Amino acid sequence: MYIHYIFIYYFIYLLYLYVTFFSFQGTQVGLHNSPFLVCMDVSLAQSEVIDPNYLWIGPDGQTLKGKSYVNLTETGKLMVHDFREHMSGPYTCTLTYRVFRNDMQVEQEKVKAYKFMVYAYREPDYTYRISVHFTTKECSLAANQQFFEELKKILNNLISYLTCHIIEPAYKCYSVKRPNHGLVDELFVVFEVNPFAPGWEAICHHVTPDCEDVTNSRVQKARLLIEEFFRRQQYILKDEYENIPVIHYIDHSFQVTRLDSCRPGFGKNDVIHNDCANCCVYYIIWSVSQVCIQEYILEMCIQACRIIQQTSQ
């Protein structure tokens, strides 16, 4: 009967916090173009280039001339429009140009090749791991588990309109000695705030076809709601309760860490992509045969240019 009474008291306390807090509340990633890839090195760019000719080859080994999704300028610059995952890979350009020597008496055709690795990337999906502490009468108190279950329900209700939910919830009880205080029993509560509650797909796809901006924005709002929920408890305890409940939030115990995860087919590599270590980059799995084909195509282009050069002389 004593335990039952304590639990009801704690539940009313939690419910009051939730209602008081919630009544106070008011209430895309698009596709991008690639950067311009320049079929020329710095030394050539700073000198005169006569009769330049540019041949761009895409990751599939096909010429890019005439493709609707590329912008090829007359000066050999390449831009890929609405860049998607399957467009990732090596982009190779072969530049041929003429060189005259001895006052235009000797003509020579030169060939240079440039290779660019272009990757698609997306923002990681955010999840927040939160930990908070509560005082309790003793670790063996049966009301601890009941309190924890009610806390989960209230937090889920708080963020449900954002299609976020609480995952991986857990708690443990420890005896803690703090400076200038004796031993006290505390509940160490930890959980994660996740943006993929049931129904998130419909809301997300209704707004934008590429949804990490939407889900990340929602889970950030959910994190702020929960942080504010706990922050206000210290004021509510002081202003609304003459007798503070035995189980109650410990001021300033709120801690949060952002956890990033990548969608299937994407991953992080701070060695290869050290300029964007937090980006989720599309994995490009190139077999030996595919690499050989790319190198073979490039070599054939160079040989063809040499044959043309010999024929013209």
One Martini backbone bead per residue (centre of mass of N, CA, C, O) as a GRO file, in nm:
protein
  313
    1MET     BB    1   0.058   0.063  -0.020
    2TYR     BB    2   0.300   0.250  -0.005
    3ILE     BB    3   0.399   0.209  -0.294
    4HIS     BB    4   0.139   0.289  -0.435
    5TYR     BB    5   0.132   0.578  -0.325
    6ILE     BB    6   0.401   0.675  -0.433
    7PHE     BB    7   0.344   0.630  -0.731
    8ILE     BB    8   0.103   0.820  -0.760
    9TYR     BB    9   0.260   1.072  -0.681
   10TYR     BB   10   0.469   1.056  -0.912
   11PHE     BB   11   0.269   1.056  -1.146
   12ILE     BB   12   0.142   1.330  -1.089
   13TYR     BB   13   0.406   1.482  -1.118
   14LEU     BB   14   0.460   1.410  -1.413
   15LEU     BB   15   0.189   1.502  -1.531
   16TYR     BB   16   0.219   1.795  -1.447
   17LEU     BB   17   0.472   1.855  -1.610
   18TYR     BB   18   0.356   1.791  -1.886
   19VAL     BB   19   0.110   1.982  -1.894
   20THR     BB   20   0.261   2.243  -1.830
   21PHE     BB   21   0.457   2.230  -2.068
   22PHE     BB   22   0.271   2.170  -2.320
   23SER     BB   23   0.080   2.422  -2.285
   24PHE     BB   24   0.323   2.624  -2.358
   25GLN     BB   25   0.319   2.528  -2.637
   26GLY     BB   26   0.328   2.558  -2.948
   27THR     BB   27   0.273   2.363  -3.111
   28GLN     BB   28   1.562   2.000  -4.845
   29VAL     BB   29   1.678   1.769  -5.003
   30GLY     BB   30   1.824   1.845  -5.287
   31LEU     BB   31   1.948   1.850  -5.584
   32HIS     BB   32   2.279   1.863  -5.723
   33ASN     BB   33   2.541   2.006  -5.866
   34SER     BB   34   2.827   1.989  -5.986
   35PRO     BB   35   3.115   2.086  -6.018
   36PHE     BB   36   3.346   2.215  -6.206
   37LEU     BB   37   3.533   2.047  -6.450
   38VAL     BB   38   3.873   2.075  -6.552
   39CYS     BB   39   4.047   2.023  -6.870
   40MET     BB   40   4.312   2.128  -6.691
   41ASP     BB   41   4.596   2.269  -6.600
   42VAL     BB   42   4.766   2.529  -6.471
   43SER     BB   43   4.977   2.574  -6.695
   44LEU     BB   44   4.773   2.582  -6.931
   45ALA     BB   45   4.583   2.806  -6.817
   46GLN     BB   46   4.853   3.015  -6.843
   47SER     BB   47   4.829   2.951  -7.151
   48GLU     BB   48   4.843   2.880  -7.480
   49VAL     BB   49   4.571   2.713  -7.660
   50ILE     BB   50   4.557   2.508  -7.946
   51ASP     BB   51   4.305   2.341  -8.055
   52PRO     BB   52   4.107   2.230  -7.850
   53ASN     BB   53   4.017   1.896  -7.728
   54TYR     BB   54   3.733   1.724  -7.575
   55LEU     BB   55   3.705   1.410  -7.376
   56TRP     BB   56   3.434   1.270  -7.205
   57ILE     BB   57   3.421   1.021  -6.940
   58GLY     BB   58   3.232   0.816  -6.766
   59PRO     BB   59   3.174   0.563  -6.534
   60ASP     BB   60   3.047   0.378  -6.784
   61GLY     BB   61   3.242   0.451  -7.050
   62GLN     BB   62   3.091   0.694  -7.165
   63THR     BB   63   3.019   0.946  -7.346
   64LEU     BB   64   2.902   1.287  -7.264
   65LYS     BB   65   2.818   1.369  -7.528
   66GLY     BB   66   2.474   1.469  -7.536
   67LYS     BB   67   2.394   1.471  -7.255
   68SER     BB   68   2.131   1.592  -7.056
   69TYR     BB   69   2.302   1.594  -6.759
   70VAL     BB   70   2.507   1.790  -6.906
   71ASN     BB   71   2.772   2.048  -6.903
   72LEU     BB   72   2.945   2.150  -7.197
   73THR     BB   73   3.200   2.339  -7.269
   74GLU     BB   74   3.421   2.488  -7.496
   75THR     BB   75   3.652   2.473  -7.248
   76GLY     BB   76   3.601   2.176  -7.093
   77LYS     BB   77   3.370   2.194  -6.901
   78LEU     BB   78   3.209   2.010  -6.626
   79MET     BB   79   2.857   1.943  -6.557
   80VAL     BB   80   2.641   1.779  -6.326
   81HIS     BB   81   2.311   1.722  -6.312
   82ASP     BB   82   2.145   1.601  -6.066
   83PHE     BB   83   2.309   1.442  -5.858
   84ARG     BB   84   2.365   1.094  -5.821
   85GLU     BB   85   2.474   0.803  -5.706
   86HIS     BB   86   2.531   0.661  -5.996
   87MET     BB   87   2.738   0.909  -6.074
   88SER     BB   88   2.956   0.790  -5.937
   89GLY     BB   89   3.306   0.843  -6.007
   90PRO     BB   90   3.499   0.839  -6.287
   91TYR     BB   91   3.626   1.129  -6.459
   92THR     BB   92   3.737   1.158  -6.800
   93CYS     BB   93   3.988   1.361  -6.970
   94THR     BB   94   4.079   1.440  -7.309
   95LEU     BB   95   4.350   1.638  -7.428
   96THR     BB   96   4.388   1.817  -7.734
   97TYR     BB   97   4.675   1.984  -7.891
   98ARG     BB   98   4.870   2.246  -8.027
   99VAL     BB   99   5.221   2.278  -8.132
  100PHE     BB  100   5.450   2.541  -8.209
  101ARG     BB  101   5.759   2.562  -8.393
  102ASN     BB  102   5.971   2.747  -8.550
  103ASP     BB  103   5.778   2.955  -8.666
  104MET     BB  104   5.547   2.737  -8.765
  105GLN     BB  105   5.705   2.478  -8.890
  106VAL     BB  106   5.626   2.305  -8.631
  107GLU     BB  107   5.393   2.045  -8.568
  108GLN     BB  108   5.223   1.948  -8.257
  109GLU     BB  109   5.050   1.686  -8.093
  110LYS     BB  110   4.882   1.680  -7.782
  111VAL     BB  111   4.831   1.466  -7.484
  112LYS     BB  112   4.588   1.477  -7.214
  113ALA     BB  113   4.501   1.341  -6.888
  114TYR     BB  114   4.201   1.344  -6.670
  115LYS     BB  115   4.110   1.260  -6.329
  116PHE     BB  116   3.790   1.221  -6.155
  117MET     BB  117   3.650   1.197  -5.830
  118VAL     BB  118   3.297   1.147  -5.781
  119TYR     BB  119   3.070   1.213  -5.507
  120ALA     BB  120   2.808   1.117  -5.328
  121TYR     BB  121   2.610   1.290  -5.073
  122ARG     BB  122   2.486   1.296  -4.729
  123GLU     BB  123   2.325   1.346  -4.462
  124PRO     BB  124   2.296   1.248  -4.163
  125ASP     BB  125   2.132   1.077  -3.923
  126TYR     BB  126   1.966   1.175  -3.636
  127THR     BB  127   2.055   1.099  -3.293
  128TYR     BB  128   1.968   1.115  -2.941
  129ARG     BB  129   2.152   1.094  -2.643
  130ILE     BB  130   2.007   1.064  -2.317
  131SER     BB  131   2.080   1.186  -1.980
  132VAL     BB  132   1.944   1.125  -1.646
  133HIS     BB  133   1.869   1.222  -1.302
  134PHE     BB  134   1.738   1.059  -1.002
  135THR     BB  135   1.596   1.052  -0.716
  136THR     BB  136   1.575   0.810  -0.438
  137LYS     BB  137   1.513   0.627  -0.168
  138GLU     BB  138   1.570   0.339  -0.316
  139CYS     BB  139   1.675   0.078  -0.519
  140SER     BB  140   1.436  -0.129  -0.411
  141LEU     BB  141   1.215   0.031  -0.527
  142ALA     BB  142   0.930  -0.039  -0.706
  143ALA     BB  143   0.868   0.255  -0.820
  144ASN     BB  144   1.097   0.288  -1.022
  145GLN     BB  145   0.977   0.128  -1.262
  146GLN     BB  146   0.711   0.287  -1.282
  147PHE     BB  147   0.839   0.558  -1.332
  148PHE     BB  148   0.988   0.483  -1.593
  149GLU     BB  149   0.737   0.408  -1.762
  150GLU     BB  150   0.601   0.690  -1.742
  151LEU     BB  151   0.828   0.855  -1.864
  152LYS     BB  152   0.819   0.729  -2.144
  153LYS     BB  153   0.530   0.810  -2.215
  154ILE     BB  154   0.563   1.116  -2.188
  155LEU     BB  155   0.791   1.154  -2.396
  156ASN     BB  156   0.638   1.034  -2.635
  157ASN     BB  157   0.402   1.237  -2.626
  158LEU     BB  158   0.572   1.496  -2.664
  159ILE     BB  159   0.699   1.382  -2.970
  160SER     BB  160   0.481   1.253  -3.165
  161TYR     BB  161   0.412   1.499  -3.365
  162LEU     BB  162   0.720   1.448  -3.491
  163THR     BB  163   0.773   1.142  -3.542
  164CYS     BB  164   0.892   1.063  -3.263
  165HIS     BB  165   1.102   0.848  -3.046
  166ILE     BB  166   1.173   0.617  -2.796
  167ILE     BB  167   1.486   0.451  -2.752
  168GLU     BB  168   1.674   0.259  -2.556
  169PRO     BB  169   1.565   0.225  -2.271
  170ALA     BB  170   1.722   0.294  -1.943
  171TYR     BB  171   1.809   0.178  -1.600
  172LYS     BB  172   1.995   0.268  -1.299
  173CYS     BB  173   2.107   0.204  -0.964
  174TYR     BB  174   2.286   0.428  -0.738
  175SER     BB  175   2.536   0.507  -0.516
  176VAL     BB  176   2.602   0.851  -0.419
  177LYS     BB  177   2.889   1.067  -0.377
  178ARG     BB  178   2.884   1.397  -0.291
  179PRO     BB  179   2.983   1.693  -0.235
  180ASN     BB  180   2.877   1.763   0.086
  181HIS     BB  181   2.756   1.464   0.089
  182GLY     BB  182   2.595   1.191   0.112
  183LEU     BB  183   2.447   0.911   0.051
  184VAL     BB  184   2.273   0.844  -0.262
  185ASP     BB  185   2.003   0.748  -0.452
  186GLU     BB  186   2.015   0.684  -0.813
  187LEU     BB  187   1.878   0.744  -1.132
  188PHE     BB  188   1.997   0.619  -1.441
  189VAL     BB  189   1.893   0.768  -1.738
  190VAL     BB  190   1.851   0.625  -2.073
  191PHE     BB  191   1.813   0.756  -2.417
  192GLU     BB  192   1.661   0.777  -2.744
  193VAL     BB  193   1.612   1.004  -3.017
  194ASN     BB  194   1.390   0.924  -3.283
  195PRO     BB  195   1.265   0.997  -3.628
  196PHE     BB  196   1.127   0.680  -3.679
  197ALA     BB  197   0.834   0.678  -3.647
  198PRO     BB  198   0.540   0.587  -3.711
  199GLY     BB  199   0.477   0.770  -4.024
  200TRP     BB  200   0.728   0.922  -4.145
  201GLU     BB  201   0.711   0.871  -4.452
  202ALA     BB  202   0.455   1.030  -4.526
  203ILE     BB  203   0.552   1.306  -4.427
  204CYS     BB  204   0.819   1.323  -4.574
  205HIS     BB  205   0.717   1.269  -4.876
  206HIS     BB  206   0.519   1.514  -4.873
  207VAL     BB  207   0.754   1.730  -4.870
  208THR     BB  208   1.006   1.538  -4.972
  209PRO     BB  209   1.214   1.314  -5.144
  210ASP     BB  210   1.444   1.421  -4.942
  211CYS     BB  211   1.451   1.362  -4.574
  212GLU     BB  212   1.683   1.452  -4.375
  213ASP     BB  213   1.591   1.738  -4.312
  214VAL     BB  214   1.325   1.662  -4.178
  215THR     BB  215   1.417   1.457  -3.960
  216ASN     BB  216   1.634   1.639  -3.831
  217SER     BB  217   1.445   1.869  -3.752
  218ARG     BB  218   1.256   1.701  -3.570
  219VAL     BB  219   1.472   1.586  -3.368
  220GLN     BB  220   1.565   1.862  -3.270
  221LYS     BB  221   1.295   1.945  -3.150
  222ALA     BB  222   1.270   1.707  -2.957
  223ARG     BB  223   1.520   1.769  -2.791
  224LEU     BB  224   1.427   2.050  -2.695
  225LEU     BB  225   1.174   1.957  -2.549
  226ILE     BB  226   1.316   1.772  -2.344
  227GLU     BB  227   1.506   1.978  -2.225
  228GLU     BB  228   1.280   2.170  -2.127
  229PHE     BB  229   1.134   1.972  -1.947
  230PHE     BB  230   1.373   1.940  -1.743
  231ARG     BB  231   1.437   2.237  -1.682
  232ARG     BB  232   1.145   2.298  -1.543
  233GLN     BB  233   1.147   2.119  -1.290
  234GLN     BB  234   1.292   2.301  -1.085
  235TYR     BB  235   1.061   2.516  -1.076
  236ILE     BB  236   0.820   2.336  -1.006
  237LEU     BB  237   0.929   2.223  -0.740
  238LYS     BB  238   0.952   2.505  -0.599
  239ASP     BB  239   0.650   2.631  -0.669
  240GLU     BB  240   0.439   2.355  -0.634
  241TYR     BB  241   0.606   2.218  -0.387
  242GLU     BB  242   0.635   2.149  -0.056
  243ASN     BB  243   0.678   1.835  -0.112
  244ILE     BB  244   0.921   1.667  -0.233
  245PRO     BB  245   0.968   1.415  -0.414
  246VAL     BB  246   1.163   1.146  -0.399
  247ILE     BB  247   1.122   1.137  -0.703
  248HIS     BB  248   1.361   1.340  -0.877
  249TYR     BB  249   1.508   1.572  -1.047
  250ILE     BB  250   1.842   1.655  -1.128
  251ASP     BB  251   2.002   1.920  -1.150
  252HIS     BB  252   2.208   1.928  -1.435
  253SER     BB  253   2.189   1.613  -1.561
  254PHE     BB  254   2.170   1.688  -1.846
  255GLN     BB  255   2.255   1.485  -2.138
  256VAL     BB  256   2.392   1.519  -2.480
  257THR     BB  257   2.417   1.312  -2.787
  258ARG     BB  258   2.515   1.284  -3.112
  259LEU     BB  259   2.400   1.046  -3.358
  260ASP     BB  260   2.532   0.910  -3.648
  261SER     BB  261   2.380   0.796  -3.962
  262CYS     BB  262   2.373   0.586  -4.245
  263ARG     BB  263   2.264   0.495  -4.526
  264PRO     BB  264   2.234   0.271  -4.743
  265GLY     BB  265   2.545   0.302  -4.930
  266PHE     BB  266   2.661   0.469  -4.691
  267GLY     BB  267   2.959   0.650  -4.561
  268LYS     BB  268   3.245   0.689  -4.358
  269ASN     BB  269   3.574   0.866  -4.442
  270ASP     BB  270   3.839   1.044  -4.294
  271VAL     BB  271   4.062   0.973  -4.507
  272ILE     BB  272   3.938   1.025  -4.791
  273HIS     BB  273   3.720   1.250  -4.645
  274ASN     BB  274   3.861   1.496  -4.467
  275ASP     BB  275   3.673   1.747  -4.570
  276CYS     BB  276   3.411   1.534  -4.487
  277ALA     BB  277   3.376   1.346  -4.217
  278ASN     BB  278   3.040   1.372  -4.175
  279CYS     BB  279   2.985   1.244  -4.434
  280CYS     BB  280   2.771   1.058  -4.649
  281VAL     BB  281   2.915   0.838  -4.866
  282TYR     BB  282   2.918   0.689  -5.156
  283TYR     BB  283   2.965   0.372  -5.249
  284ILE     BB  284   3.241   0.252  -5.452
  285ILE     BB  285   3.239  -0.053  -5.642
  286TRP     BB  286   3.540  -0.149  -5.788
  287SER     BB  287   3.651  -0.356  -5.999
  288VAL     BB  288   3.913  -0.464  -6.176
  289SER     BB  289   3.768  -0.469  -6.452
  290GLN     BB  290   3.660  -0.177  -6.443
  291VAL     BB  291   3.934  -0.039  -6.423
  292CYS     BB  292   4.049  -0.158  -6.682
  293ILE     BB  293   3.842  -0.037  -6.873
  294GLN     BB  294   3.907   0.255  -6.815
  295GLU     BB  295   4.207   0.239  -6.897
  296TYR     BB  296   4.155   0.135  -7.184
  297ILE     BB  297   3.992   0.374  -7.289
  298LEU     BB  298   4.210   0.584  -7.241
  299GLU     BB  299   4.428   0.452  -7.420
  300MET     BB  300   4.262   0.458  -7.685
  301CYS     BB  301   4.239   0.764  -7.701
  302ILE     BB  302   4.542   0.822  -7.718
  303GLN     BB  303   4.602   0.647  -7.969
  304ALA     BB  304   4.407   0.790  -8.160
  305CYS     BB  305   4.546   1.065  -8.145
  306ARG     BB  306   4.819   0.966  -8.258
  307ILE     BB  307   4.717   0.873  -8.533
  308ILE     BB  308   4.611   1.146  -8.622
  309GLN     BB  309   4.882   1.286  -8.602
  310GLN     BB  310   5.037   1.107  -8.812
  311THR     BB  311   4.841   1.158  -9.053
  312SER     BB  312   4.875   1.481  -9.057
  313GLN     BB  313   5.199   1.474  -9.131
   0.00000   0.00000   0.00000
